[in-house]
mmCIF file of C-alpha atoms in Angstrom:
data_model
loop_
_atom_site.group_PDB
_atom_site.id
_atom_site.type_symbol
_atom_site.label_atom_id
_atom_site.label_comp_id
_atom_site.label_asym_id
_atom_site.label_seq_id
_atom_site.Cartn_x
_atom_site.Cartn_y
_atom_site.Cartn_z
ATOM 1 C CA UNK A 180 0.024 -0.108 -0.039
ATOM 2 C CA UNK A 181 0.893 3.556 0.153
ATOM 3 C CA UNK A 182 -0.232 6.235 2.307
ATOM 4 C CA UNK A 183 -1.383 9.527 2.078
ATOM 5 C CA UNK A 184 -2.309 11.210 4.531
ATOM 6 C CA UNK A 185 -3.620 14.639 4.465
ATOM 7 C CA UNK A 186 -5.933 17.343 7.130
ATOM 8 C CA UNK A 187 -5.826 14.246 9.471
ATOM 9 C CA UNK A 188 -7.542 11.974 6.754
ATOM 10 C CA UNK A 189 -5.037 9.006 5.803
ATOM 11 C CA UNK A 190 -5.949 7.055 2.594
ATOM 12 C CA UNK A 191 -4.215 4.589 1.204
ATOM 13 C CA UNK A 192 -3.668 3.443 -2.603
ATOM 14 C CA UNK A 193 -4.182 -0.836 -2.920
ATOM 15 C CA UNK A 194 -2.561 -3.528 -5.021
ATOM 16 C CA UNK A 195 -1.835 -6.823 -4.311
ATOM 17 C CA UNK A 196 -4.425 -7.708 -2.308
ATOM 18 C CA UNK A 197 -5.604 -11.018 -1.966
ATOM 19 C CA UNK A 198 -8.493 -13.501 -0.596
ATOM 20 C CA UNK A 199 -10.255 -16.676 -1.646
ATOM 21 C CA UNK A 200 -13.313 -16.699 -4.374
ATOM 22 C CA UNK A 201 -15.560 -17.910 -1.617
ATOM 23 C CA UNK A 202 -15.417 -15.393 1.025
ATOM 24 C CA UNK A 203 -18.268 -12.579 0.093
ATOM 25 C CA UNK A 204 -17.397 -9.432 -1.236
ATOM 26 C CA UNK A 205 -13.614 -10.128 -2.314
ATOM 27 C CA UNK A 206 -13.049 -7.539 -4.918
ATOM 28 C CA UNK A 207 -14.609 -4.799 -3.181
ATOM 29 C CA UNK A 208 -13.066 -5.821 0.749
ATOM 30 C CA UNK A 209 -9.475 -5.945 -0.840
ATOM 31 C CA UNK A 210 -9.194 -4.900 -4.627
ATOM 32 C CA UNK A 211 -10.382 -1.421 -4.021
ATOM 33 C CA UNK A 212 -7.487 0.673 -5.453
ATOM 34 C CA UNK A 213 -7.984 3.288 -2.896
ATOM 35 C CA UNK A 214 -9.555 3.267 1.032
ATOM 36 C CA UNK A 215 -9.830 5.523 3.071
ATOM 37 C CA UNK A 216 -10.470 6.399 7.338
ATOM 38 C CA UNK A 217 -13.268 8.737 6.422
ATOM 39 C CA UNK A 218 -14.973 7.801 3.451
ATOM 40 C CA UNK A 219 -14.382 4.356 3.656
ATOM 41 C CA UNK A 220 -16.232 1.417 0.932
ATOM 42 C CA UNK A 221 -19.337 0.253 -0.173
ATOM 43 C CA UNK A 222 -20.177 -2.737 -1.797
ATOM 44 C CA UNK A 223 -22.338 -4.042 -5.013
ATOM 45 C CA UNK A 224 -25.419 -5.941 -3.415
ATOM 46 C CA UNK A 225 -25.969 -7.595 -6.773
ATOM 47 C CA UNK A 226 -23.212 -8.556 -9.528
ATOM 48 C CA UNK A 227 -26.006 -8.657 -12.570
ATOM 49 C CA UNK A 228 -26.351 -4.833 -11.420
ATOM 50 C CA UNK A 229 -24.333 -3.041 -13.849
ATOM 51 C CA UNK A 230 -26.585 -0.296 -14.614
ATOM 52 C CA UNK A 231 -27.180 1.075 -10.764
ATOM 53 C CA UNK A 232 -23.838 0.025 -9.150
ATOM 54 C CA UNK A 233 -21.516 2.510 -7.354
ATOM 55 C CA UNK A 234 -18.155 1.080 -7.993
ATOM 56 C CA UNK A 235 -16.549 3.445 -4.912
ATOM 57 C CA UNK A 236 -12.773 3.948 -6.253
ATOM 58 C CA UNK A 237 -13.302 0.483 -8.105
ATOM 59 C CA UNK A 238 -12.949 -0.037 -12.012
ATOM 60 C CA UNK A 239 -16.067 -1.805 -14.008
ATOM 61 C CA UNK A 240 -16.378 -3.711 -16.543
ATOM 62 C CA UNK A 241 -19.614 -4.919 -18.191
ATOM 63 C CA UNK A 242 -19.562 -7.043 -21.939
ATOM 64 C CA UNK A 243 -23.167 -6.811 -21.421
ATOM 65 C CA UNK A 244 -24.427 -3.895 -19.726
ATOM 66 C CA UNK A 245 -25.882 -6.139 -17.259
ATOM 67 C CA UNK A 246 -22.947 -8.293 -15.420
ATOM 68 C CA UNK A 247 -19.893 -6.818 -14.314
ATOM 69 C CA UNK A 248 -16.332 -7.819 -13.092
ATOM 70 C CA UNK A 249 -13.812 -5.267 -10.860
ATOM 71 C CA UNK A 250 -10.411 -6.195 -9.786
ATOM 72 C CA UNK A 251 -10.021 -9.327 -7.862
ATOM 73 C CA UNK A 252 -6.385 -10.775 -8.525
ATOM 74 C CA UNK A 253 -3.391 -9.556 -9.573
ATOM 75 C CA UNK A 254 -2.028 -11.342 -11.865
ATOM 76 C CA UNK A 255 1.768 -8.663 -10.913
ATOM 77 C CA UNK A 256 1.667 -5.953 -8.963
ATOM 78 C CA UNK A 257 4.524 -4.022 -7.012
ATOM 79 C CA UNK A 258 5.320 -0.226 -6.086
ATOM 80 C CA UNK A 259 7.741 1.668 -7.558
ATOM 81 C CA UNK A 260 8.328 5.305 -6.979
ATOM 82 C CA UNK A 261 5.609 5.543 -4.706
ATOM 83 C CA UNK A 262 3.196 4.488 -7.811
ATOM 84 C CA UNK A 263 1.078 1.711 -6.712
ATOM 85 C CA UNK A 264 0.760 -0.750 -10.083
ATOM 86 C CA UNK A 265 -1.110 -3.525 -10.572
ATOM 87 C CA UNK A 266 -1.778 -5.682 -14.237
ATOM 88 C CA UNK A 267 -4.793 -7.563 -13.241
ATOM 89 C CA UNK A 268 -7.623 -9.778 -15.832
ATOM 90 C CA UNK A 269 -11.005 -9.358 -14.977
ATOM 91 C CA UNK A 270 -12.866 -11.108 -18.525
ATOM 92 C CA UNK A 271 -11.674 -13.494 -21.106
ATOM 93 C CA UNK A 272 -10.111 -11.454 -23.342
ATOM 94 C CA UNK A 273 -8.877 -8.169 -21.267
ATOM 95 C CA UNK A 274 -6.447 -7.383 -19.819
ATOM 96 C CA UNK A 275 -5.548 -4.052 -17.099
ATOM 97 C CA UNK A 276 -3.190 -2.441 -15.642
ATOM 98 C CA UNK A 277 -3.323 0.213 -13.619
ATOM 99 C CA UNK A 278 -1.110 2.648 -12.010
ATOM 100 C CA UNK A 279 -2.457 4.693 -9.145
ATOM 101 C CA UNK A 280 -0.199 7.937 -8.049
ATOM 102 C CA UNK A 281 -0.437 10.410 -5.754
ATOM 103 C CA UNK A 282 -1.129 13.619 -6.682
ATOM 104 C CA UNK A 283 -1.776 17.063 -4.519
ATOM 105 C CA UNK A 284 -4.610 16.542 -1.990
ATOM 106 C CA UNK A 285 -6.058 13.401 -4.029
ATOM 107 C CA UNK A 286 -4.232 10.554 -6.436
ATOM 108 C CA UNK A 287 -3.888 9.917 -10.015
ATOM 109 C CA UNK A 288 -5.326 7.207 -11.503
ATOM 110 C CA UNK A 289 -4.551 5.470 -14.769
ATOM 111 C CA UNK A 290 -5.558 2.557 -16.822
ATOM 112 C CA UNK A 291 -4.115 0.870 -19.831
ATOM 113 C CA UNK A 292 -6.532 -1.522 -20.682
ATOM 114 C CA UNK A 293 -6.397 -4.280 -23.784
ATOM 115 C CA UNK A 294 -9.648 -6.057 -25.264
ATOM 116 C CA UNK A 295 -10.687 -7.955 -27.835
ATOM 117 C CA UNK A 296 -13.994 -7.401 -27.033
ATOM 118 C CA UNK A 297 -16.342 -4.025 -26.357
ATOM 119 C CA UNK A 298 -16.830 -3.104 -22.734
ATOM 120 C CA UNK A 299 -19.177 -0.811 -21.036
ATOM 121 C CA UNK A 300 -17.132 0.904 -17.787
ATOM 122 C CA UNK A 301 -17.955 2.637 -14.878
ATOM 123 C CA UNK A 302 -15.005 4.222 -12.763
ATOM 124 C CA UNK A 303 -16.097 5.528 -9.487
ATOM 125 C CA UNK A 304 -14.611 8.344 -7.221
ATOM 126 C CA UNK A 305 -14.724 8.535 -3.429
ATOM 127 C CA UNK A 306 -18.053 7.866 -1.085
ATOM 128 C CA UNK A 307 -19.990 10.567 0.553
ATOM 129 C CA UNK A 308 -22.714 10.371 3.341
ATOM 130 C CA UNK A 309 -25.963 11.145 1.848
ATOM 131 C CA UNK A 310 -28.337 11.637 5.035
ATOM 132 C CA UNK A 311 -30.614 13.597 1.870
ATOM 133 C CA UNK A 312 -31.175 14.802 -2.214
ATOM 134 C CA UNK A 313 -30.280 18.275 -0.731
ATOM 135 C CA UNK A 314 -27.953 17.573 1.582
ATOM 136 C CA UNK A 315 -24.911 16.923 -1.221
ATOM 137 C CA UNK A 316 -25.070 19.790 -3.656
ATOM 138 C CA UNK A 317 -23.091 18.811 -7.497
ATOM 139 C CA UNK A 318 -20.575 21.225 -9.777
ATOM 140 C CA UNK A 319 -20.544 19.640 -13.432
ATOM 141 C CA UNK A 320 -17.889 20.302 -16.073
ATOM 142 C CA UNK A 321 -17.461 18.579 -19.478
ATOM 143 C CA UNK A 322 -14.477 16.685 -18.390
ATOM 144 C CA UNK A 323 -15.339 17.200 -14.028
ATOM 145 C CA UNK A 324 -17.865 16.548 -11.096
ATOM 146 C CA UNK A 325 -17.632 17.667 -7.198
ATOM 147 C CA UNK A 326 -19.887 16.290 -5.043
ATOM 148 C CA UNK A 327 -19.839 18.388 -1.980
ATOM 149 C CA UNK A 328 -21.080 18.322 1.566
ATOM 150 C CA UNK A 329 -21.592 21.354 4.436
ATOM 151 C CA UNK A 330 -18.482 19.476 5.859
ATOM 152 C CA UNK A 331 -16.964 17.961 2.813
ATOM 153 C CA UNK A 332 -16.068 18.072 -1.115
ATOM 154 C CA UNK A 333 -15.297 14.721 -3.481
ATOM 155 C CA UNK A 334 -14.132 15.382 -7.364
ATOM 156 C CA UNK A 335 -13.292 13.184 -10.285
ATOM 157 C CA UNK A 336 -11.936 14.772 -12.938
ATOM 158 C CA UNK A 337 -11.382 12.928 -16.505
ATOM 159 C CA UNK A 338 -7.586 14.140 -17.906
ATOM 160 C CA UNK A 339 -7.690 11.549 -20.841
ATOM 161 C CA UNK A 340 -10.372 8.834 -22.104
ATOM 162 C CA UNK A 341 -10.872 6.691 -25.704
ATOM 163 C CA UNK A 342 -14.308 7.559 -26.019
ATOM 164 C CA UNK A 343 -17.266 10.415 -24.615
ATOM 165 C CA UNK A 344 -17.253 10.061 -20.757
ATOM 166 C CA UNK A 345 -20.572 10.475 -19.062
ATOM 167 C CA UNK A 346 -20.374 11.560 -15.635
ATOM 168 C CA UNK A 347 -23.002 11.501 -13.207
ATOM 169 C CA UNK A 348 -23.190 10.851 -9.209
ATOM 170 C CA UNK A 349 -24.192 7.667 -8.148
ATOM 171 C CA UNK A 350 -26.219 6.600 -5.100
ATOM 172 C CA UNK A 351 -25.446 3.712 -3.429
ATOM 173 C CA UNK A 352 -28.219 0.830 -2.497
ATOM 174 C CA UNK A 353 -29.412 1.463 1.279
ATOM 175 C CA UNK A 354 -27.070 -0.422 3.681
ATOM 176 C CA UNK A 355 -24.464 -1.109 1.762
ATOM 177 C CA UNK A 356 -21.793 1.379 2.281
ATOM 178 C CA UNK A 357 -18.921 0.683 6.185
ATOM 179 C CA UNK A 358 -19.990 3.897 7.561
ATOM 180 C CA UNK A 359 -22.976 5.471 5.477
ATOM 181 C CA UNK A 360 -26.864 4.500 5.928
ATOM 182 C CA UNK A 361 -26.829 5.724 1.783
ATOM 183 C CA UNK A 362 -23.879 7.059 -0.026
ATOM 184 C CA UNK A 363 -23.533 8.706 -3.211
ATOM 185 C CA UNK A 364 -19.971 8.180 -5.681
ATOM 186 C CA UNK A 365 -18.838 10.851 -8.523
ATOM 187 C CA UNK A 366 -18.628 8.441 -11.188
ATOM 188 C CA UNK A 367 -17.653 8.284 -15.199
ATOM 189 C CA UNK A 368 -19.275 6.402 -17.618
ATOM 190 C CA UNK A 369 -18.167 4.998 -20.943
ATOM 191 C CA UNK A 370 -17.974 2.692 -23.592
ATOM 192 C CA UNK A 371 -14.637 1.004 -25.437
ATOM 193 C CA UNK A 372 -14.212 -0.606 -28.556
ATOM 194 C CA UNK A 373 -11.746 -3.530 -29.066
ATOM 195 C CA UNK A 374 -8.068 -2.254 -29.258
ATOM 196 C CA UNK A 375 -5.998 -0.979 -26.680
ATOM 197 C CA UNK A 376 -6.904 2.648 -24.627
ATOM 198 C CA UNK A 377 -5.978 4.821 -22.197
ATOM 199 C CA UNK A 378 -8.117 6.331 -19.499
ATOM 200 C CA UNK A 379 -6.424 8.900 -16.248
ATOM 201 C CA UNK A 380 -8.368 10.756 -13.942
ATOM 202 C CA UNK A 381 -7.634 12.126 -10.869
ATOM 203 C CA UNK A 382 -9.555 11.642 -7.242
ATOM 204 C CA UNK A 383 -9.754 13.452 -4.572
ATOM 205 C CA UNK A 384 -11.867 13.967 -0.751
ATOM 206 C CA UNK A 385 -10.995 15.621 1.689
ATOM 207 C CA UNK A 386 -12.440 18.004 4.704
ATOM 208 C CA UNK A 387 -10.039 20.706 3.012
ATOM 209 C CA UNK A 388 -12.502 21.420 0.164
ATOM 210 C CA UNK A 389 -9.977 23.738 -1.160
ATOM 211 C CA UNK A 390 -7.607 21.437 -1.586
ATOM 212 C CA UNK A 391 -9.599 19.786 -3.672
ATOM 213 C CA UNK A 392 -11.447 23.041 -5.770
ATOM 214 C CA UNK A 393 -7.374 23.216 -6.735
ATOM 215 C CA UNK A 394 -7.047 20.132 -8.492
ATOM 216 C CA UNK A 395 -4.218 17.772 -9.627
ATOM 217 C CA UNK A 396 -0.656 19.038 -10.641
ATOM 218 C CA UNK A 397 0.535 17.213 -13.752
ATOM 219 C CA UNK A 398 -0.281 14.476 -15.518
ATOM 220 C CA UNK A 399 2.873 12.114 -16.320
ATOM 221 C CA UNK A 400 3.049 10.809 -19.960
ATOM 222 C CA UNK A 401 1.263 7.912 -19.879
ATOM 223 C CA UNK A 402 3.252 5.174 -22.481
ATOM 224 C CA UNK A 403 6.489 6.336 -21.047
ATOM 225 C CA UNK A 404 5.191 5.738 -17.307
ATOM 226 C CA UNK A 405 3.162 2.058 -17.556
ATOM 227 C CA UNK A 406 7.199 0.694 -19.224
ATOM 228 C CA UNK A 407 8.999 1.981 -16.272
ATOM 229 C CA UNK A 408 6.407 0.308 -14.292
ATOM 230 C CA UNK A 409 6.489 -2.695 -15.990
ATOM 231 C CA UNK A 410 10.329 -2.522 -15.913
ATOM 232 C CA UNK A 411 10.541 -2.042 -11.902
ATOM 233 C CA UNK A 412 7.522 -2.904 -10.404
ATOM 234 C CA UNK A 413 8.356 -6.244 -7.974
ATOM 235 C CA UNK A 414 5.848 -7.567 -4.880
ATOM 236 C CA UNK A 415 7.255 -8.186 -1.701
ATOM 237 C CA UNK A 416 9.126 -10.986 -1.578
ATOM 238 C CA UNK A 417 7.265 -14.324 -1.596
ATOM 239 C CA UNK A 418 3.868 -13.096 -1.986
ATOM 240 C CA UNK A 419 2.885 -14.908 -5.012
ATOM 241 C CA UNK A 420 3.659 -17.648 -2.620
ATOM 242 C CA UNK A 421 1.913 -16.148 0.289
ATOM 243 C CA UNK A 422 -1.263 -15.717 -1.790
ATOM 244 C CA UNK A 423 -1.295 -19.092 -2.668
ATOM 245 C CA UNK A 424 -0.717 -20.981 0.021
ATOM 246 C CA UNK A 425 -3.796 -18.746 1.888
ATOM 247 C CA UNK A 426 -6.359 -19.419 -0.822
ATOM 248 C CA UNK A 427 -5.648 -23.348 -0.996
ATOM 249 C CA UNK A 428 -5.846 -23.694 3.185
ATOM 250 C CA UNK A 429 -9.224 -21.823 2.997
ATOM 251 C CA UNK A 430 -10.107 -24.173 -0.067
ATOM 252 C CA UNK A 431 -8.780 -27.557 1.736
ATOM 253 C CA UNK A 432 -10.305 -26.172 5.264
ATOM 254 C CA UNK A 433 -13.841 -25.183 3.014
ATOM 255 C CA UNK A 434 -13.990 -28.758 2.376
ATOM 256 C CA UNK A 435 -12.781 -30.477 5.304
ATOM 257 C CA UNK A 436 -15.414 -29.300 6.568
ATOM 258 C CA UNK A 437 -18.297 -29.863 4.416
ATOM 259 C CA UNK A 438 -16.332 -33.671 4.903
ATOM 260 C CA UNK A 439 -18.816 -33.413 8.241
ATOM 261 C CA UNK A 440 -21.413 -32.220 7.195
ATOM 262 C CA UNK A 441 -21.089 -28.362 8.723
ATOM 263 C CA UNK A 442 -22.008 -25.184 6.888
#
């Protein structure tokens, strides 16, 4: 994890966390790109409801507009010069490389997507509480959406995209968030054709609304960035073995328990 601290809020940019698929909501608990002590995280209630998913701090990909996949496992990952890198394959014929880069009060999140199929994409920022619709204000331009409450601001700025992007506020299902009875998320949606694509955005949330409004520093040049990350990103020693052993243990334990006739 890469840790950021600002105004008492701790955010970690995550990669490489692994868990057995038998856990509920594995992707949301372990596979999000960022986790915040102030803004928590949410889970998706239905894997067949792409249109209404919140996807806070995640990228969701759908081949049919109904089902969706998110990062659950990483085929490769590592930290280079304070940047978090991972390569993951959420669907057959789809490979995503993701770089999460601290940037001001927020972070850049850059995806290099290689796909053999057309995809709908949805990517969310940090959640804010929404006790009522009147408690959250929205400001948007062609490439930015900012949600504001009396205490906080959460922004999503699209910096590079391969297709037209729709920016919206997405309301999570009641009871699906760790902290908030109901949460709202700034979200970007777009549709891409088969090929290689770059999607780069800046995400920030803070009680320091002025810092969020100030926006990010300059975005690094993307292709050289990924070449550098591929060449130097290495997970901690023994990471793959540890991860595989943990999954094998959990599967074996479940089989043994079921063999005893227990749930």
